[in-house]
Coordinates of C-alpha atoms in Angstrom, one line a residue:
Chain A
M461 CA 0.0 0.0 0.0
T462 CA 2.9 2.3 -0.4
E463 CA 1.4 4.1 -3.3
A464 CA -1.6 5.1 -1.3
T465 CA 0.4 6.5 1.6
A466 CA 3.1 8.2 -0.6
K467 CA 2.5 11.9 -1.0
P468 CA 1.4 12.9 -4.5
F469 CA 4.4 14.3 -6.4
S470 CA 4.3 18.1 -6.7
V471 CA 6.8 20.4 -8.3
E472 CA 6.7 23.0 -5.4
A473 CA 7.5 20.4 -2.8
A474 CA 10.4 19.1 -4.8
L475 CA 11.8 22.5 -5.5
K476 CA 11.5 23.6 -1.8
P477 CA 15.0 23.6 -0.2
P478 CA 15.4 20.6 2.1
R479 CA 14.7 21.2 5.7
N480 CA 17.8 21.8 7.7
Q481 CA 18.3 19.2 10.5
W482 CA 19.0 22.0 12.9
W483 CA 15.3 23.0 12.6
D484 CA 14.4 19.5 13.8
V485 CA 16.8 20.0 16.7
W486 CA 15.3 23.4 17.5
D487 CA 11.8 21.9 17.4
Q488 CA 12.8 19.2 19.9
F489 CA 14.7 21.8 22.0
K490 CA 11.6 23.9 22.3
T491 CA 9.6 21.1 23.9
H492 CA 12.0 21.1 26.9
K493 CA 10.6 23.8 29.0
G494 CA 13.5 24.0 31.4
A495 CA 16.0 24.4 28.5
L496 CA 13.9 27.2 27.0
V497 CA 13.6 29.1 30.2
G498 CA 17.3 28.5 30.8
M499 CA 18.1 29.9 27.4
I500 CA 16.0 33.0 28.0
V501 CA 17.6 33.6 31.4
F502 CA 21.1 33.1 30.0
L503 CA 20.6 35.4 27.1
A504 CA 19.0 38.0 29.3
I505 CA 22.0 37.9 31.7
V506 CA 24.5 38.0 28.8
F507 CA 22.8 41.0 27.1
G508 CA 22.2 42.7 30.4
T509 CA 25.9 42.6 31.2
L510 CA 26.9 43.6 27.6
L511 CA 24.3 46.3 27.0
G512 CA 23.7 47.4 30.6
P513 CA 26.7 49.6 30.9
F514 CA 25.4 51.7 27.9
I515 CA 22.2 52.5 29.9
W516 CA 23.7 52.5 33.4
T517 CA 26.7 54.7 32.7
I518 CA 28.3 54.9 36.2
D519 CA 31.9 53.8 36.1
P520 CA 32.3 50.6 38.1
T521 CA 35.7 51.9 39.5
F522 CA 34.3 55.3 40.4
I523 CA 34.9 55.8 44.2
D524 CA 32.3 58.0 46.0
I525 CA 33.4 57.6 49.6
R526 CA 30.5 59.7 50.9
A527 CA 28.0 57.2 49.5
R528 CA 29.7 54.1 50.9
N529 CA 27.8 51.0 52.2
Q530 CA 24.4 52.2 51.0
G531 CA 21.5 49.9 50.7
M532 CA 19.2 49.6 47.7
S533 CA 17.9 52.9 46.4
W534 CA 17.0 54.5 43.1
A535 CA 20.5 56.1 42.8
H536 CA 22.1 52.7 43.4
P537 CA 19.6 49.8 42.8
F538 CA 22.0 47.2 44.2
G539 CA 23.6 49.5 46.8
T540 CA 27.2 50.5 47.0
D541 CA 30.3 48.8 48.5
Q542 CA 32.7 49.8 51.2
L543 CA 34.3 52.4 48.9
G544 CA 31.1 53.8 47.5
R545 CA 31.4 52.1 44.2
D546 CA 28.0 51.3 42.5
M547 CA 27.2 47.6 42.8
L548 CA 25.0 47.4 39.8
A549 CA 27.8 48.8 37.6
R550 CA 30.3 46.4 39.2
M551 CA 28.0 43.5 38.7
M552 CA 27.7 44.2 35.0
S553 CA 31.4 44.6 34.4
G554 CA 32.1 41.6 36.6
G555 CA 29.6 39.6 34.6
Q556 CA 31.3 40.5 31.4
V557 CA 34.6 39.1 32.7
S558 CA 33.0 36.0 34.3
I559 CA 31.1 35.1 31.1
A560 CA 34.1 35.9 28.9
V561 CA 36.3 33.6 31.0
G562 CA 33.6 31.0 30.9
L563 CA 33.3 31.1 27.1
T564 CA 37.0 31.3 26.3
A565 CA 37.9 28.6 28.7
M566 CA 35.2 26.4 27.3
I567 CA 36.4 27.0 23.7
L568 CA 39.9 26.1 24.7
S569 CA 38.9 23.0 26.6
V570 CA 36.6 21.8 23.8
L571 CA 39.2 22.4 21.2
L572 CA 41.8 20.4 23.2
G573 CA 39.3 17.7 24.0
T574 CA 38.1 17.3 20.4
L575 CA 41.7 17.3 19.1
I576 CA 42.8 14.6 21.5
G577 CA 39.6 12.6 21.2
V578 CA 39.7 12.6 17.4
L579 CA 43.4 11.8 17.2
A580 CA 43.0 9.0 19.7
G581 CA 39.9 7.6 18.1
Y582 CA 41.1 7.8 14.5
F583 CA 44.8 6.8 14.7
R584 CA 45.1 3.5 16.3
R585 CA 48.8 4.1 17.2
L586 CA 48.0 7.3 19.1
D587 CA 45.1 5.7 21.0
G588 CA 47.1 4.1 23.8
P589 CA 49.4 7.0 24.7
L590 CA 46.7 9.7 24.5
M591 CA 44.2 7.7 26.6
R592 CA 46.9 7.1 29.2
L593 CA 47.5 10.9 29.2
T594 CA 43.8 11.4 29.7
D595 CA 43.7 9.0 32.6
L596 CA 46.7 10.7 34.1
F597 CA 44.9 14.1 33.9
L598 CA 41.8 12.6 35.3
S599 CA 43.7 11.4 38.4
L600 CA 45.4 14.7 39.0
P601 CA 44.0 16.6 42.0
L602 CA 42.6 19.5 39.9
L603 CA 41.6 22.2 42.4
P604 CA 45.0 22.1 44.3
L605 CA 46.8 22.1 41.0
L606 CA 44.8 25.0 39.6
L607 CA 45.6 27.0 42.8
V608 CA 49.3 26.1 42.5
M609 CA 49.3 27.1 38.8
V610 CA 47.6 30.5 39.5
M611 CA 50.0 31.1 42.4
L612 CA 53.1 30.3 40.3
F613 CA 52.4 32.0 37.0
R614 CA 50.4 35.0 38.0
E615 CA 53.5 37.2 38.6
P616 CA 55.3 36.6 35.3
L617 CA 52.1 36.7 33.2
S618 CA 51.0 39.9 34.9
R619 CA 54.3 41.5 34.1
A620 CA 54.2 40.4 30.5
Y621 CA 50.6 41.3 29.6
G622 CA 49.5 43.6 32.4
P623 CA 47.6 42.5 35.5
E624 CA 44.2 42.1 33.9
M625 CA 45.1 40.5 30.7
G626 CA 47.8 38.3 32.3
T627 CA 45.3 37.0 34.9
F628 CA 42.7 36.4 32.2
I629 CA 45.1 34.4 30.0
L630 CA 46.3 32.5 33.0
I631 CA 42.9 31.6 34.3
V632 CA 41.5 30.7 30.9
C633 CA 44.5 28.5 30.1
A634 CA 44.5 26.9 33.6
I635 CA 40.8 26.0 33.3
G636 CA 41.1 24.9 29.7
V637 CA 44.1 22.6 30.3
T638 CA 42.4 20.9 33.3
S639 CA 38.9 20.3 31.9
W640 CA 39.2 18.7 28.5
M641 CA 39.3 15.1 29.5
Q642 CA 35.5 14.3 29.5
T643 CA 35.2 15.8 26.0
A644 CA 38.1 13.8 24.8
R645 CA 36.7 10.5 26.1
I646 CA 33.3 11.1 24.7
V647 CA 34.6 12.1 21.3
R648 CA 37.0 9.2 21.1
G649 CA 34.2 6.8 21.8
D650 CA 32.1 8.3 19.1
V651 CA 34.9 8.4 16.6
L652 CA 35.7 4.7 17.2
A653 CA 32.1 3.8 16.5
L654 CA 32.0 6.0 13.4
K655 CA 35.1 4.5 11.9
E656 CA 33.3 1.2 11.4
R657 CA 30.5 2.7 9.4
E658 CA 30.1 2.2 5.7
F659 CA 30.3 5.8 4.6
V660 CA 33.7 6.0 6.2
L661 CA 34.8 2.9 4.3
A662 CA 33.4 4.4 1.1
A663 CA 35.2 7.6 1.6
K664 CA 38.4 5.7 2.3
S665 CA 38.0 3.5 -0.8
I666 CA 38.1 6.6 -3.0
G667 CA 41.3 7.6 -1.5
T668 CA 40.3 10.4 0.9
P669 CA 43.4 11.5 2.9
S670 CA 43.1 11.4 6.7
R671 CA 43.0 15.1 7.1
R672 CA 40.0 15.6 4.9
M673 CA 38.4 12.4 6.3
I674 CA 38.4 13.9 9.7
T675 CA 37.3 17.4 8.8
R676 CA 34.7 16.3 6.3
H677 CA 33.2 13.0 7.5
I678 CA 34.2 12.5 11.2
L679 CA 33.9 15.9 12.8
P680 CA 30.4 16.8 11.5
N681 CA 29.1 13.5 12.9
V682 CA 30.5 14.1 16.4
M683 CA 29.2 17.6 16.6
S684 CA 26.3 16.7 19.0
P685 CA 28.4 15.4 21.9
I686 CA 30.8 18.2 21.4
M687 CA 28.0 20.8 21.6
V688 CA 26.6 19.3 24.8
S689 CA 30.0 19.1 26.5
A690 CA 30.7 22.7 25.3
T691 CA 27.5 23.9 27.0
L692 CA 28.3 22.1 30.3
G693 CA 31.9 23.4 29.9
I694 CA 30.7 27.0 30.2
A695 CA 29.1 26.2 33.6
N696 CA 32.2 24.4 34.8
A697 CA 34.5 27.2 33.8
I698 CA 32.4 29.9 35.4
I699 CA 32.2 27.9 38.7
T700 CA 36.0 27.3 38.6
E701 CA 36.8 30.9 37.9
S702 CA 34.6 32.1 40.7
A703 CA 36.0 29.5 43.1
L704 CA 39.5 30.7 42.3
S705 CA 38.4 34.3 42.8
F706 CA 36.6 33.3 46.0
L707 CA 39.8 31.8 47.4
G708 CA 41.5 35.1 46.6
L709 CA 43.6 33.7 43.8
G710 CA 41.7 35.1 40.8
F711 CA 41.6 38.5 39.3
P712 CA 43.1 41.6 41.1
P713 CA 40.8 43.4 43.5
D714 CA 40.1 46.5 41.4
F715 CA 39.0 44.2 38.5
P716 CA 35.7 42.8 39.5
T717 CA 34.4 39.4 38.6
W718 CA 31.3 37.8 40.2
G719 CA 33.6 35.5 42.3
R720 CA 35.8 38.4 43.3
L721 CA 32.7 40.5 44.3
L722 CA 31.5 37.6 46.4
F723 CA 34.9 37.2 48.0
D724 CA 35.1 40.9 48.9
A725 CA 31.6 41.0 50.3
V726 CA 32.2 38.1 52.7
D727 CA 34.2 40.4 55.0
Y728 CA 31.1 42.6 55.4
I729 CA 28.7 39.7 55.6
R730 CA 27.4 40.6 59.1
D731 CA 26.5 44.2 58.3
Y732 CA 25.6 44.1 54.6
P733 CA 24.5 40.6 53.6
S734 CA 22.8 41.8 50.4
R735 CA 26.2 42.5 48.8
V736 CA 26.9 38.7 49.0
I737 CA 23.6 37.7 47.5
W738 CA 23.8 39.6 44.2
P739 CA 27.0 38.1 42.8
G740 CA 26.2 34.7 44.2
L741 CA 22.7 34.8 42.7
A742 CA 24.2 35.8 39.3
I743 CA 26.7 32.9 39.2
S744 CA 24.0 30.4 40.3
L745 CA 21.5 31.7 37.8
V746 CA 24.0 31.5 34.9
V747 CA 25.2 28.0 35.9
L748 CA 21.7 26.7 36.4
S749 CA 20.4 28.1 33.1
V750 CA 23.5 26.7 31.3
N751 CA 23.0 23.3 32.8
Y752 CA 19.3 23.3 31.8
I753 CA 20.3 24.3 28.2
G754 CA 22.8 21.4 28.2
D755 CA 20.1 19.0 29.3
G756 CA 17.7 20.3 26.6
L757 CA 20.5 20.1 23.9
R758 CA 21.3 16.5 24.9
D759 CA 17.7 15.5 24.4
A760 CA 17.4 17.5 21.2
L761 CA 20.5 16.2 19.6
D762 CA 19.7 12.6 20.4
P763 CA 18.1 11.3 17.1
R764 CA 16.5 8.4 19.0
I765 CA 14.4 10.9 21.1
R766 CA 13.9 13.5 18.4
G767 CA 10.6 13.4 16.7
R768 CA 8.9 11.4 19.4
Chain B
M296 CA 39.5 -11.0 39.3
F297 CA 42.5 -11.3 41.5
I298 CA 44.9 -11.0 38.5
F299 CA 43.0 -8.0 37.4
T300 CA 43.3 -6.3 40.8
L301 CA 46.9 -7.1 40.9
R302 CA 47.5 -5.7 37.4
R303 CA 45.6 -2.5 38.2
L304 CA 47.6 -2.1 41.5
L305 CA 50.8 -2.5 39.6
T306 CA 49.8 0.0 36.9
A307 CA 48.7 2.5 39.6
I308 CA 52.3 2.7 40.8
P309 CA 53.9 4.3 37.6
T310 CA 50.8 6.6 37.3
L311 CA 51.3 7.8 40.9
L312 CA 55.0 8.2 40.3
L313 CA 54.4 10.3 37.2
I314 CA 51.8 12.4 39.0
S315 CA 54.1 13.1 41.9
L316 CA 56.9 14.0 39.5
V317 CA 54.6 16.4 37.5
I318 CA 53.5 18.1 40.8
F319 CA 57.1 18.3 41.9
L320 CA 58.3 19.8 38.7
L321 CA 55.4 22.3 38.7
L322 CA 56.3 23.4 42.2
E323 CA 60.0 23.6 41.1
L324 CA 59.0 26.6 39.0
A325 CA 57.7 28.4 42.1
P326 CA 59.0 31.9 42.2
G327 CA 58.8 32.2 46.0
D328 CA 62.0 31.8 48.1
P329 CA 61.6 30.1 51.5
M330 CA 64.4 32.3 52.8
A331 CA 62.7 35.5 51.7
N332 CA 61.3 36.3 55.2
Q333 CA 64.7 35.9 56.9
P334 CA 66.4 39.2 57.9
L335 CA 68.7 40.7 55.3
T336 CA 71.5 41.0 57.8
I337 CA 72.3 37.3 57.5
P338 CA 75.6 36.9 55.6
P339 CA 75.4 35.3 52.2
D340 CA 77.4 32.2 53.2
V341 CA 75.2 31.6 56.3
R342 CA 72.2 32.1 54.1
E343 CA 73.5 29.5 51.7
K344 CA 74.0 27.0 54.6
M345 CA 70.4 27.6 55.7
R346 CA 69.2 26.9 52.2
E347 CA 71.1 23.6 52.3
A348 CA 69.6 22.8 55.6
L349 CA 66.2 23.1 54.1
G350 CA 67.4 20.7 51.4
L351 CA 67.5 23.2 48.6
G352 CA 71.2 23.0 47.7
E353 CA 70.9 19.8 45.6
P354 CA 69.9 19.3 42.0
V355 CA 66.2 18.5 41.2
H356 CA 66.4 14.8 40.7
V357 CA 68.2 14.2 44.0
R358 CA 65.6 16.3 45.8
Y359 CA 62.8 14.4 44.1
W360 CA 64.3 11.1 45.0
K361 CA 64.8 12.2 48.6
W362 CA 61.2 13.4 48.9
L363 CA 60.0 10.1 47.3
V364 CA 62.0 8.0 49.8
Q365 CA 60.7 10.0 52.7
F366 CA 57.1 9.8 51.4
V367 CA 56.9 6.1 50.7
W368 CA 59.4 4.7 53.1
V369 CA 60.4 6.9 56.1
E370 CA 56.9 8.3 56.9
P371 CA 55.2 4.8 56.9
L372 CA 58.1 3.6 59.1
Y373 CA 57.4 6.4 61.6
L374 CA 53.7 5.5 61.5
F375 CA 54.6 1.9 62.3
D376 CA 56.9 3.0 65.1
S377 CA 54.3 5.2 66.7
A378 CA 51.8 2.4 66.5
F379 CA 53.9 -0.4 67.9
G380 CA 56.5 1.4 69.9
T381 CA 59.4 0.2 67.8
S382 CA 62.3 2.3 66.6
F383 CA 62.9 1.4 63.0
A384 CA 62.9 5.0 61.7
E385 CA 65.4 6.3 64.3
G386 CA 67.5 9.1 62.8
E387 CA 65.7 9.2 59.4
Q388 CA 64.9 12.7 58.0
R389 CA 61.2 13.3 57.8
I390 CA 59.4 15.6 55.4
V391 CA 59.5 19.0 57.2
S392 CA 57.1 21.8 56.5
W393 CA 58.7 25.1 55.9
Q394 CA 56.1 27.2 57.6
F395 CA 55.7 25.1 60.8
R396 CA 59.3 23.7 60.9
S397 CA 57.8 20.4 62.0
P398 CA 57.1 17.2 60.1
V399 CA 54.4 17.6 57.5
F400 CA 52.6 14.4 58.5
D401 CA 52.2 15.5 62.1
T402 CA 50.3 18.5 60.9
I403 CA 48.2 16.4 58.6
W404 CA 47.3 14.0 61.4
Q405 CA 46.2 17.0 63.5
R406 CA 44.0 18.3 60.7
M407 CA 42.6 14.9 59.5
P408 CA 39.8 14.5 62.1
Q409 CA 38.1 17.8 61.3
T410 CA 38.0 16.9 57.6
L411 CA 36.9 13.4 58.2
W412 CA 34.2 14.4 60.5
V413 CA 32.7 17.2 58.5
V414 CA 33.3 15.9 55.0
G415 CA 32.8 12.2 55.8
M416 CA 29.5 13.0 57.6
A417 CA 28.4 15.2 54.7
Y418 CA 29.0 12.4 52.2
V419 CA 27.2 9.8 54.3
V420 CA 24.2 12.2 54.7
G421 CA 24.3 13.1 51.1
V422 CA 24.1 9.4 50.0
L423 CA 21.4 8.6 52.5
I424 CA 19.3 11.5 51.1
A425 CA 20.1 10.9 47.5
L426 CA 19.2 7.2 47.3
P427 CA 15.5 7.4 48.4
I428 CA 15.0 10.6 46.3
G429 CA 16.4 8.9 43.2
I430 CA 14.3 5.8 43.7
I431 CA 11.0 7.6 44.3
S432 CA 11.7 10.1 41.4
A433 CA 12.3 7.3 39.0
Y434 CA 9.4 5.1 40.2
R435 CA 6.9 8.0 39.9
Q436 CA 8.5 9.6 36.9
Y437 CA 7.0 13.0 35.9
S438 CA 5.0 13.2 39.2
W439 CA 5.2 16.3 41.3
F440 CA 7.7 14.6 43.5
D441 CA 9.9 13.9 40.5
Q442 CA 9.6 17.4 39.2
V443 CA 10.5 19.0 42.6
G444 CA 13.2 16.4 43.2
T445 CA 14.9 17.0 39.8
F446 CA 14.6 20.7 40.2
I447 CA 16.2 20.7 43.6
S448 CA 19.0 18.4 42.4
M449 CA 19.6 20.7 39.5
I450 CA 19.9 23.6 41.9
G451 CA 22.2 21.7 44.3
F452 CA 24.3 20.7 41.3
S453 CA 24.5 24.2 39.8
V454 CA 24.8 26.5 42.8
P455 CA 28.5 26.5 43.9
T456 CA 29.2 25.5 47.4
F457 CA 30.8 28.8 48.3
F458 CA 27.5 30.5 47.6
T459 CA 25.3 28.0 49.4
G460 CA 27.6 28.2 52.3
V461 CA 27.6 32.0 52.4
L462 CA 23.8 32.1 52.0
L463 CA 23.4 29.7 54.9
I464 CA 25.6 31.9 57.0
V465 CA 23.6 35.0 56.1
I466 CA 20.3 33.3 56.9
F467 CA 21.1 31.0 59.9
S468 CA 23.9 32.8 61.6
V469 CA 23.5 36.5 60.8
E470 CA 19.7 36.8 60.7
L471 CA 18.5 34.0 62.9
G472 CA 21.6 33.3 65.0
W473 CA 20.9 29.6 65.3
F474 CA 24.3 28.3 64.2
P475 CA 27.8 29.7 64.6
S476 CA 29.4 30.8 61.4
I477 CA 33.0 29.7 62.4
Y478 CA 33.9 26.1 63.2
D479 CA 35.6 25.9 66.6
T480 CA 38.2 23.1 66.5
T481 CA 39.3 23.5 70.1
L482 CA 35.9 22.3 71.3
V483 CA 36.2 19.0 73.3
V484 CA 33.1 16.9 73.3
N485 CA 32.8 15.7 76.9
S486 CA 29.3 16.6 78.0
W487 CA 25.8 17.0 76.5
D488 CA 26.2 20.7 76.1
T489 CA 29.5 20.4 74.1
F490 CA 27.9 17.7 72.1
V491 CA 25.0 20.0 71.2
Q492 CA 27.5 22.7 70.4
Q493 CA 29.5 20.4 68.1
V494 CA 26.3 19.3 66.3
R495 CA 25.4 23.0 65.8
Q496 CA 28.7 24.0 64.4
M497 CA 28.8 21.0 62.1
A498 CA 25.2 21.5 60.8
M499 CA 25.9 24.1 58.1
P500 CA 29.1 22.7 56.5
V501 CA 27.6 19.3 56.5
F502 CA 24.4 20.5 55.0
V503 CA 26.2 22.4 52.2
L504 CA 28.3 19.5 51.2
A505 CA 25.5 17.0 51.6
L506 CA 23.2 19.0 49.3
F507 CA 25.9 19.1 46.6
N508 CA 26.7 15.4 46.9
A509 CA 23.0 14.4 47.1
A510 CA 22.3 16.4 44.0
Q511 CA 24.8 14.5 41.9
I512 CA 24.1 11.0 43.3
S513 CA 20.3 11.3 43.1
R514 CA 20.6 12.2 39.4
F515 CA 22.6 9.0 38.8
M516 CA 20.2 6.9 40.9
R517 CA 17.2 8.2 39.1
A518 CA 18.7 7.6 35.6
S519 CA 19.8 4.1 36.6
M520 CA 16.4 3.2 38.1
L521 CA 14.7 4.4 34.9
D522 CA 17.0 2.2 32.8
N523 CA 16.1 -0.8 34.8
L524 CA 12.3 -0.3 35.3
N525 CA 11.5 -1.0 31.7
Q526 CA 13.5 -4.2 31.5
D527 CA 12.0 -7.6 30.8
Y528 CA 12.9 -9.1 34.1
V529 CA 10.8 -6.5 35.9
R530 CA 7.7 -7.6 33.9
T531 CA 8.6 -11.2 34.6
A532 CA 8.8 -10.5 38.3
R533 CA 5.5 -8.8 38.2
A534 CA 3.9 -11.5 36.2
K535 CA 5.0 -14.1 38.8
G536 CA 2.7 -12.2 41.2
M537 CA 5.4 -10.6 43.3
R538 CA 4.4 -7.6 45.4
E539 CA 5.3 -4.3 43.9
R540 CA 7.5 -3.5 46.9
T541 CA 9.6 -6.6 46.3
V542 CA 9.9 -5.9 42.6
V543 CA 11.1 -2.4 43.1
L544 CA 13.1 -2.6 46.2
V545 CA 14.7 -6.0 45.6
H546 CA 14.9 -6.7 41.9
V547 CA 15.2 -3.3 40.4
L548 CA 17.1 -1.6 43.2
R549 CA 19.8 -4.2 43.4
N550 CA 20.5 -3.9 39.7
S551 CA 20.3 -0.1 39.6
L552 CA 22.7 0.2 42.5
I553 CA 25.6 -1.3 40.6
P554 CA 26.5 1.9 38.6
V555 CA 25.5 4.1 41.5
V556 CA 27.9 2.4 44.0
T557 CA 30.8 3.0 41.6
V558 CA 29.8 6.6 41.3
I559 CA 29.7 6.9 45.0
A560 CA 33.2 5.4 45.3
L561 CA 34.5 7.7 42.5
G562 CA 33.1 10.7 44.3
V563 CA 34.9 10.2 47.6
P564 CA 38.2 11.8 46.5
Q565 CA 36.3 14.6 44.8
V566 CA 34.7 15.4 48.1
F567 CA 38.1 16.1 49.6
G568 CA 38.8 18.5 46.7
G569 CA 35.4 20.1 46.9
A570 CA 35.8 20.4 50.7
I571 CA 38.6 22.9 50.2
I572 CA 36.1 25.6 49.4
T573 CA 33.6 24.6 52.1
E574 CA 36.3 24.4 54.7
Q575 CA 37.4 27.9 53.7
V576 CA 33.9 29.3 54.0
F577 CA 33.2 27.9 57.4
K578 CA 36.8 28.3 58.6
V579 CA 37.1 24.5 59.4
N580 CA 40.8 24.0 59.8
G581 CA 41.0 20.7 57.9
L582 CA 43.1 19.4 55.1
G583 CA 41.7 21.8 52.5
Q584 CA 42.4 24.8 54.6
L585 CA 45.9 23.5 55.3
L586 CA 46.5 23.3 51.6
I587 CA 45.4 26.8 51.0
T588 CA 47.5 28.3 53.7
A589 CA 50.5 26.2 52.5
I590 CA 50.0 27.6 49.0
Y591 CA 49.8 31.2 50.3
A592 CA 52.9 30.6 52.5
N593 CA 54.9 29.0 49.7
D594 CA 55.4 25.9 51.8
L595 CA 56.4 23.6 49.0
P596 CA 56.9 20.3 51.0
M597 CA 53.4 20.7 52.4
V598 CA 51.8 21.5 49.1
Q599 CA 53.6 18.6 47.4
T600 CA 52.7 16.1 50.0
L601 CA 49.1 17.1 50.2
S602 CA 48.6 17.1 46.5
V603 CA 50.1 13.7 46.1
I604 CA 47.9 12.4 48.9
F605 CA 44.9 13.7 47.0
A606 CA 46.2 12.0 43.9
V607 CA 46.7 8.8 45.8
L608 CA 43.1 9.0 47.0
I609 CA 41.8 9.5 43.4
V610 CA 43.8 6.6 42.0
L611 CA 42.8 4.4 44.9
F612 CA 39.1 5.1 44.7
N613 CA 39.2 4.6 40.9
L614 CA 40.6 1.2 41.5
I615 CA 38.0 0.5 44.2
A616 CA 35.2 1.5 41.9
D617 CA 36.5 -0.8 39.2
I618 CA 36.8 -3.7 41.5
L619 CA 33.3 -3.1 43.1
Y620 CA 31.9 -3.0 39.6
G621 CA 33.3 -6.4 38.9
L622 CA 32.2 -7.8 42.2
L623 CA 28.7 -6.5 42.0
D624 CA 27.9 -7.4 38.4
P625 CA 28.7 -11.0 37.5
R626 CA 28.3 -10.1 33.8
I627 CA 31.5 -8.0 34.0
R628 CA 34.6 -10.1 34.1
Y629 CA 37.9 -8.4 33.6
D630 CA 40.2 -11.4 32.9

């Protein structure tokens, strides 16, 4: 009965450009309410920190000692800190740094993880050594090592690139180098499975060189796990950066990030508890929304679930 | 199984050696000078002698070898001596901390109980909360309990411990004044009052860590239960006329616990790492806080020893998780 169920042939339908698979992914993503809300919250926070300083034009480093330690008011919606700097402006500029660190560190860790995962999965000879390396990194005590790395390299890098840029490079590299292992493992597993598929065999039989094989046939097919681990990587990087800042080993004091603002506010926790709440809430909201987006993406990119 | 365990134990040794070497070489780059806080009036030759007394005069590989011998041979001997009253380690040089001028392991033994009490208790509480939540969430999937449970576990998983800790301090110790915000280590529990005080000061750090652990474990528990609930053997068990209770709590739970137990084992060393931040928030002077102060003070022997201990814990619990997996699931055979 195939003729009866088959759609009647029409020229318009045939000429219509084929539907991109990413539209299917988006359709599935939309059904995950948490992910949708997470995406809206995340975008709102990102645009708030990016565009906010154009509307709220107070300089985050402007010291107004007469207006110090103020509570919430119209002049200072989030209050002011112990030097009279406006908390809203500091939150926005801190958010820019925190999110920038999160995104850059995520890109670095995903690049490293994908490179090592693809190499280990595709070239049999590299598999053993690279996976032992991954295991080694997985058994390193990461937080102590991060602290040690920041402690050791902060001075030379600050001297070379200036205190802000130096710390930024250091923290991004430190987080990137210590968080690529999960991505590498997942990508390697997927590449190993892909290598046995017929289209890879077909491509190989017409003499495709390894480089084009990887960029053309392997990488597009491992995009889904990479995207999911990239999303979760943002959350991880933001938490790690704020943890470092919270321990006092992150950015310099006059260069606010959310973790640093939280760290500075802890000293005044008895008298001005609200100053702790705002940065903490911002970090938590971003991480929570990113985790929900990751959950939604994982469902949406899984072809077994999609369309059900 | 035995062969597998033996092989894994043997491969763990080079891994640990490599890790300790990596940490050692990383610390070797440290810019800080342990003699920096000595007065400038000390003549250069005396200063050089002092550096040698700290063991700094020799080349890198000699110092690494000395540290290794102290770590794997001398310190266990001291432990043996103090346990049995023997004197095998007489006259051997121990690993000496630069900031306390006393053996590193003595300080670690002093700090261990606080970490074990707070962190260990938190992990146990976390597991005990997580398992029932995971089971009920999976059994009543998409019910309101499941929705609330997954939401709370997502929050516990996303909100960093330094924020939950600070938030709890704001609410319970600043606003309500129920619990102290600083952990008092000198407290000796010898009466009902001191016991209550101990419970009160442990409540907040334990809650923070327990929430974080419970969030992760309950997600695994739920996923694992959901995988098993649709299996054929569950239908068979129901078809045999077993009570629902038996089906879920005996058949499904036992199978679902296999991956969860390994996750619990894998999480133990991470708890020590995560506890660094919580200990800092509540001023618990445990191992994590010791590490932070050592890093600040440029106390390289202490940092080196503590980091390697953390690495040993990670490798050890990875091994335990693998062995447990093999023991619990007869389908998995490593040999």
